[in-house]
Amino acid sequence: MVAMQTDDTLLLASPEFAAAEEREIQKAKLRSKPRSQLSAATPLEFNGCTLLAEKDDLIIQQKGQARARAYIASICQPEATFDYSVAAQVQQPEAPDYKTLNKRIQWQTDNLQRGLRYVPLAFSTAKLMVFTDGSFANKDLSSQLGFVIVLANEEQSPADFTIRGNVLHWSSTKSKRVTRSVLASEIYGMVQGFDMAIVIATTLQAIVKQLDLPRLLIVCTDSYSLYECLVKLGTTKEKRLMIDIMALRQSYEQREMAEIRWINGDDNPADAMTKQHPTVLWNG
């Protein structure tokens, strides 16, 4: 499996494949950079990140002195994404806007080593989970849409569930569509998150198709009204929302998503993508 970014290449391969590739490169007389192999003593740099191996875990941290902080928020600091997204939307900044942005910049300066840790998973039971959220009527009366996609192993109990997994993707963007209710914001956020989750799920399925593993895509929302619309076939007075609702219902009926769950707002990691003062889930 190969990841490419401009002139950088990250390769996940067996020793036999890596050796065969090197022989073919030499045979073709292609000029390339010397290859480095990730180990506990040898970190790798790729796509502006530093990759570190710590026992069985993979850690992704920012590279260098972190001058491009908005870029860092997009690759290894999800908790900073919302502030930069909102700052980019401001047309005529005022003192509170500068204060909020400077606070986030200072936080990143104080947390240069903060990044993402990727842990080993039992892939045969792993589930792809997308957490979605939407905030209605921000300062400029727009709505912010956000989602977090996680590949995780799950432990269930009668009242709740616990997951241990890896963050694959996240997003915090301003809604380009006019929203007239909280439900509309939540629906647009779910549509956006589900679209990306389908892409990732399809890619994962292509990688592991020879293992014949089931594709389990679970969508989580903290909006009970949206949950009722999709699972209990509720309705809404906003008829223009029915197109999105029917599309999500169809995906649910066709098992493109295995399950839709209603979760507590304090347990929703996507809360950090839509609010300035989110839950404490990202404070670990």
Coordinates of C-alpha atoms in Angstrom, one line a residue:
M1 CA 0.0 0.0 0.0
V2 CA 1.5 3.3 -1.1
A3 CA 0.7 6.9 0.0
M4 CA 2.0 9.7 -2.2
Q5 CA 2.3 13.5 -1.5
T6 CA 4.0 15.5 -4.2
D7 CA 7.6 14.0 -4.2
D8 CA 7.2 12.0 -1.0
T9 CA 6.2 8.3 -0.8
L10 CA 5.1 6.3 2.2
L11 CA 5.1 2.6 1.6
L12 CA 3.6 -0.2 3.7
A13 CA 5.1 -3.5 2.4
S14 CA 6.5 -6.8 3.4
P15 CA 10.4 -7.2 3.4
E16 CA 10.1 -9.3 0.2
F17 CA 8.1 -6.7 -1.7
A18 CA 10.3 -3.8 -0.5
A19 CA 13.4 -5.7 -1.6
A20 CA 11.9 -6.5 -5.0
E21 CA 10.9 -2.9 -5.5
E22 CA 14.4 -1.8 -4.8
R23 CA 15.8 -4.2 -7.3
E24 CA 13.5 -3.0 -10.0
I25 CA 14.4 0.6 -9.2
Q26 CA 18.1 -0.2 -9.6
K27 CA 17.4 -2.2 -12.8
A28 CA 15.5 0.7 -14.3
K29 CA 18.3 3.1 -13.3
L30 CA 15.8 5.5 -11.7
R31 CA 17.1 8.2 -9.4
S32 CA 15.3 8.3 -6.0
K33 CA 15.9 9.4 -2.5
P34 CA 17.4 6.9 0.0
R35 CA 14.8 4.8 1.7
S36 CA 14.2 5.1 5.4
Q37 CA 12.4 2.5 7.5
L38 CA 10.3 3.4 10.5
S39 CA 11.5 2.1 13.8
A40 CA 11.6 3.1 17.4
A41 CA 15.0 4.8 16.8
T42 CA 14.2 6.1 13.3
P43 CA 11.2 8.4 12.8
L44 CA 9.9 9.3 9.4
E45 CA 8.8 12.6 7.9
F46 CA 5.8 12.6 5.5
N47 CA 3.3 15.2 4.4
G48 CA 4.5 17.7 6.9
C49 CA 4.3 15.2 9.8
T50 CA 6.7 13.3 11.9
L51 CA 5.8 9.6 12.3
L52 CA 7.1 7.9 15.5
A53 CA 7.0 4.3 16.5
E54 CA 6.4 3.6 20.2
K55 CA 6.0 -0.1 20.9
D56 CA 3.0 -1.2 18.9
D57 CA 1.6 2.4 18.5
L58 CA 2.1 4.9 15.7
I59 CA 2.3 8.6 16.7
I60 CA 1.8 11.5 14.3
Q61 CA 3.2 14.8 15.4
Q62 CA 3.8 18.2 13.8
K63 CA 7.1 18.8 12.1
G64 CA 9.6 21.6 12.7
Q65 CA 8.6 24.8 14.5
A66 CA 4.9 24.6 13.6
R67 CA 4.7 27.8 11.7
A68 CA 1.9 26.6 9.5
R69 CA -0.6 26.1 12.3
A70 CA -3.7 25.9 10.2
Y71 CA -2.2 23.1 8.2
I72 CA -1.2 21.3 11.3
A73 CA -4.8 21.4 12.5
S74 CA -5.8 19.6 9.4
I75 CA -3.3 16.7 9.8
C76 CA -2.6 16.0 13.5
Q77 CA -4.5 18.4 15.8
P78 CA -8.3 18.0 15.2
E79 CA -9.2 20.1 18.2
A80 CA -7.8 23.2 16.5
T81 CA -9.8 22.8 13.3
F82 CA -12.9 24.7 14.4
D83 CA -11.1 27.9 15.4
Y84 CA -9.2 28.1 12.1
S85 CA -12.4 27.3 10.1
V86 CA -14.3 30.1 11.8
A87 CA -11.3 32.5 11.5
A88 CA -11.2 31.9 7.7
Q89 CA -14.9 32.9 7.5
V90 CA -14.5 36.3 9.1
Q91 CA -14.8 39.1 6.6
Q92 CA -14.3 42.1 8.9
P93 CA -12.4 40.9 12.0
E94 CA -13.0 42.6 15.3
A95 CA -11.1 42.4 18.7
P96 CA -12.9 39.2 19.9
D97 CA -12.0 37.5 16.7
Y98 CA -8.3 38.3 17.1
K99 CA -8.5 37.2 20.7
T100 CA -10.0 33.8 19.9
L101 CA -7.5 33.1 17.1
N102 CA -4.5 34.2 19.3
K103 CA -5.7 31.9 22.1
R104 CA -5.7 29.0 19.7
I105 CA -2.3 29.9 18.3
Q106 CA -0.9 30.1 21.9
W107 CA -2.4 26.7 22.7
Q108 CA -0.6 25.2 19.7
T109 CA 2.6 26.9 20.7
D110 CA 2.3 25.4 24.2
N111 CA 1.5 21.9 22.8
L112 CA 4.1 21.4 20.1
Q113 CA 4.4 17.7 20.8
R114 CA 0.6 17.1 20.7
G115 CA -0.5 14.8 17.9
L116 CA -2.5 11.6 17.1
R117 CA -1.7 8.2 18.4
Y118 CA -2.7 5.2 16.3
V119 CA -3.1 1.9 18.2
P120 CA -3.3 -1.7 16.9
L121 CA -6.8 -3.0 16.3
A122 CA -8.5 -6.3 15.9
F123 CA -9.4 -5.8 12.2
S124 CA -11.8 -8.7 12.0
T125 CA -14.1 -6.9 14.5
A126 CA -13.3 -3.3 13.7
K127 CA -16.1 -0.9 12.9
L128 CA -16.0 2.3 10.9
M129 CA -17.9 4.9 13.0
V130 CA -18.8 8.5 11.9
F131 CA -19.8 11.0 14.5
T132 CA -21.7 14.0 13.1
D133 CA -22.8 17.3 14.5
G134 CA -24.1 20.7 13.4
S135 CA -24.4 24.1 15.1
F136 CA -27.3 26.4 14.1
A137 CA -27.2 30.2 13.8
N138 CA -23.6 31.2 14.6
K139 CA -22.6 34.9 15.0
D140 CA -23.1 35.5 11.2
L141 CA -26.3 33.4 11.3
S142 CA -24.6 30.6 9.4
S143 CA -24.3 27.0 10.5
Q144 CA -21.1 25.0 11.1
L145 CA -21.0 21.4 10.1
G146 CA -18.6 18.8 11.5
F147 CA -17.8 15.2 11.6
V148 CA -15.2 12.8 12.9
I149 CA -14.6 9.3 11.4
V150 CA -13.0 6.6 13.5
L151 CA -12.0 3.0 12.9
A152 CA -12.5 1.3 16.2
N153 CA -13.1 -1.8 18.3
E154 CA -16.2 -1.6 20.4
E155 CA -17.2 -3.0 23.8
Q156 CA -21.0 -2.9 24.4
S157 CA -23.0 -3.0 27.6
P158 CA -26.8 -2.7 28.0
A159 CA -26.7 1.1 28.6
D160 CA -23.7 2.3 26.6
F161 CA -20.7 1.4 24.5
T162 CA -17.0 2.1 24.7
I163 CA -14.6 2.3 21.7
R164 CA -10.9 2.2 21.3
G165 CA -9.7 3.2 17.9
N166 CA -8.0 5.6 15.5
V167 CA -9.2 8.8 14.0
L168 CA -9.1 8.6 10.2
H169 CA -10.6 11.9 9.1
W170 CA -12.4 15.0 10.5
S171 CA -13.9 18.2 9.1
S172 CA -15.3 21.5 10.3
T173 CA -16.8 23.7 7.6
K174 CA -19.4 26.4 7.1
S175 CA -22.6 25.2 5.6
K176 CA -23.1 26.5 2.1
R177 CA -26.8 25.9 2.3
V178 CA -29.3 28.1 4.1
T179 CA -30.5 26.4 7.3
R180 CA -33.7 27.4 9.1
S181 CA -33.6 25.0 12.0
V182 CA -31.3 23.0 14.3
L183 CA -32.6 19.8 12.5
A184 CA -31.5 21.2 9.1
S185 CA -27.9 21.8 10.5
E186 CA -27.8 18.2 11.9
I187 CA -29.0 16.7 8.7
Y188 CA -26.5 18.6 6.5
G189 CA -23.7 17.6 8.9
M190 CA -24.7 13.9 8.7
V191 CA -25.0 14.0 4.9
Q192 CA -21.5 15.5 4.7
G193 CA -20.0 13.0 7.2
F194 CA -21.8 10.0 5.7
D195 CA -20.5 10.8 2.2
M196 CA -16.9 10.8 3.3
A197 CA -17.4 7.7 5.4
I198 CA -18.7 5.8 2.4
V199 CA -15.6 6.8 0.5
I200 CA -13.3 5.5 3.3
A201 CA -15.4 2.4 3.8
T202 CA -15.2 1.5 0.1
T203 CA -11.5 2.1 0.1
L204 CA -11.0 -0.2 3.2
Q205 CA -13.2 -2.8 1.6
A206 CA -11.0 -2.8 -1.5
I207 CA -7.9 -3.3 0.6
V208 CA -9.3 -6.2 2.7
K209 CA -11.7 -7.8 0.2
Q210 CA -9.7 -11.0 0.1
L211 CA -10.3 -11.4 3.9
D212 CA -14.1 -11.4 3.3
L213 CA -14.8 -9.2 6.3
P214 CA -18.2 -7.5 6.7
R215 CA -18.4 -3.8 6.2
L216 CA -19.8 -2.2 9.3
L217 CA -20.5 1.5 9.0
I218 CA -22.1 3.1 12.1
V219 CA -23.4 6.6 12.1
C220 CA -23.8 8.4 15.4
T221 CA -25.7 11.7 16.1
D222 CA -26.6 13.5 19.3
S223 CA -29.8 14.9 17.7
Y224 CA -32.8 12.8 18.8
S225 CA -35.1 14.5 16.4
L226 CA -32.8 13.5 13.5
Y227 CA -32.5 10.0 14.9
E228 CA -36.3 9.7 15.0
C229 CA -36.6 11.0 11.4
L230 CA -34.3 8.3 10.2
V231 CA -35.0 5.3 12.4
K232 CA -38.6 5.8 13.5
L233 CA -39.7 7.3 10.2
G234 CA -40.6 10.6 11.6
T235 CA -41.4 13.7 9.5
T236 CA -40.5 17.3 9.3
K237 CA -42.4 20.4 8.3
E238 CA -39.4 21.5 6.2
K239 CA -40.2 19.7 3.0
R240 CA -36.9 20.6 1.4
L241 CA -35.1 18.5 4.0
M242 CA -37.0 15.4 3.0
I243 CA -34.7 14.8 0.0
D244 CA -31.7 14.4 2.3
I245 CA -33.8 12.4 4.9
M246 CA -35.0 10.0 2.2
A247 CA -31.5 9.5 0.8
L248 CA -30.2 8.7 4.3
R249 CA -33.1 6.3 4.9
Q250 CA -32.5 4.6 1.7
S251 CA -28.8 4.1 2.6
Y252 CA -29.9 2.7 5.9
E253 CA -32.5 0.3 4.3
Q254 CA -29.9 -0.9 1.8
R255 CA -27.4 -1.5 4.7
E256 CA -24.9 0.9 3.4
M257 CA -24.9 2.0 7.0
A258 CA -25.2 -0.9 9.5
E259 CA -26.7 1.2 12.3
I260 CA -27.7 4.7 13.3
R261 CA -27.2 5.6 16.9
W262 CA -28.3 8.4 19.1
I263 CA -25.6 9.3 21.6
N264 CA -25.2 11.8 24.4
G265 CA -23.9 15.2 23.3
D266 CA -21.1 15.1 25.9
D267 CA -19.9 11.9 24.3
N268 CA -19.8 13.2 20.7
P269 CA -16.2 13.9 19.5
A270 CA -17.7 15.9 16.5
D271 CA -18.8 18.5 19.1
A272 CA -15.3 19.9 18.9
M273 CA -15.8 20.5 15.1
T274 CA -18.8 22.8 15.6
K275 CA -18.3 24.6 18.9
Q276 CA -15.7 26.9 20.5
H277 CA -16.1 25.3 23.9
P278 CA -16.7 21.6 23.1
T279 CA -16.8 18.5 25.4
V280 CA -13.6 17.3 27.2
L281 CA -13.1 14.3 24.9
W282 CA -10.1 15.8 23.2
N283 CA -8.4 16.9 26.4
G284 CA -6.7 13.5 27.0

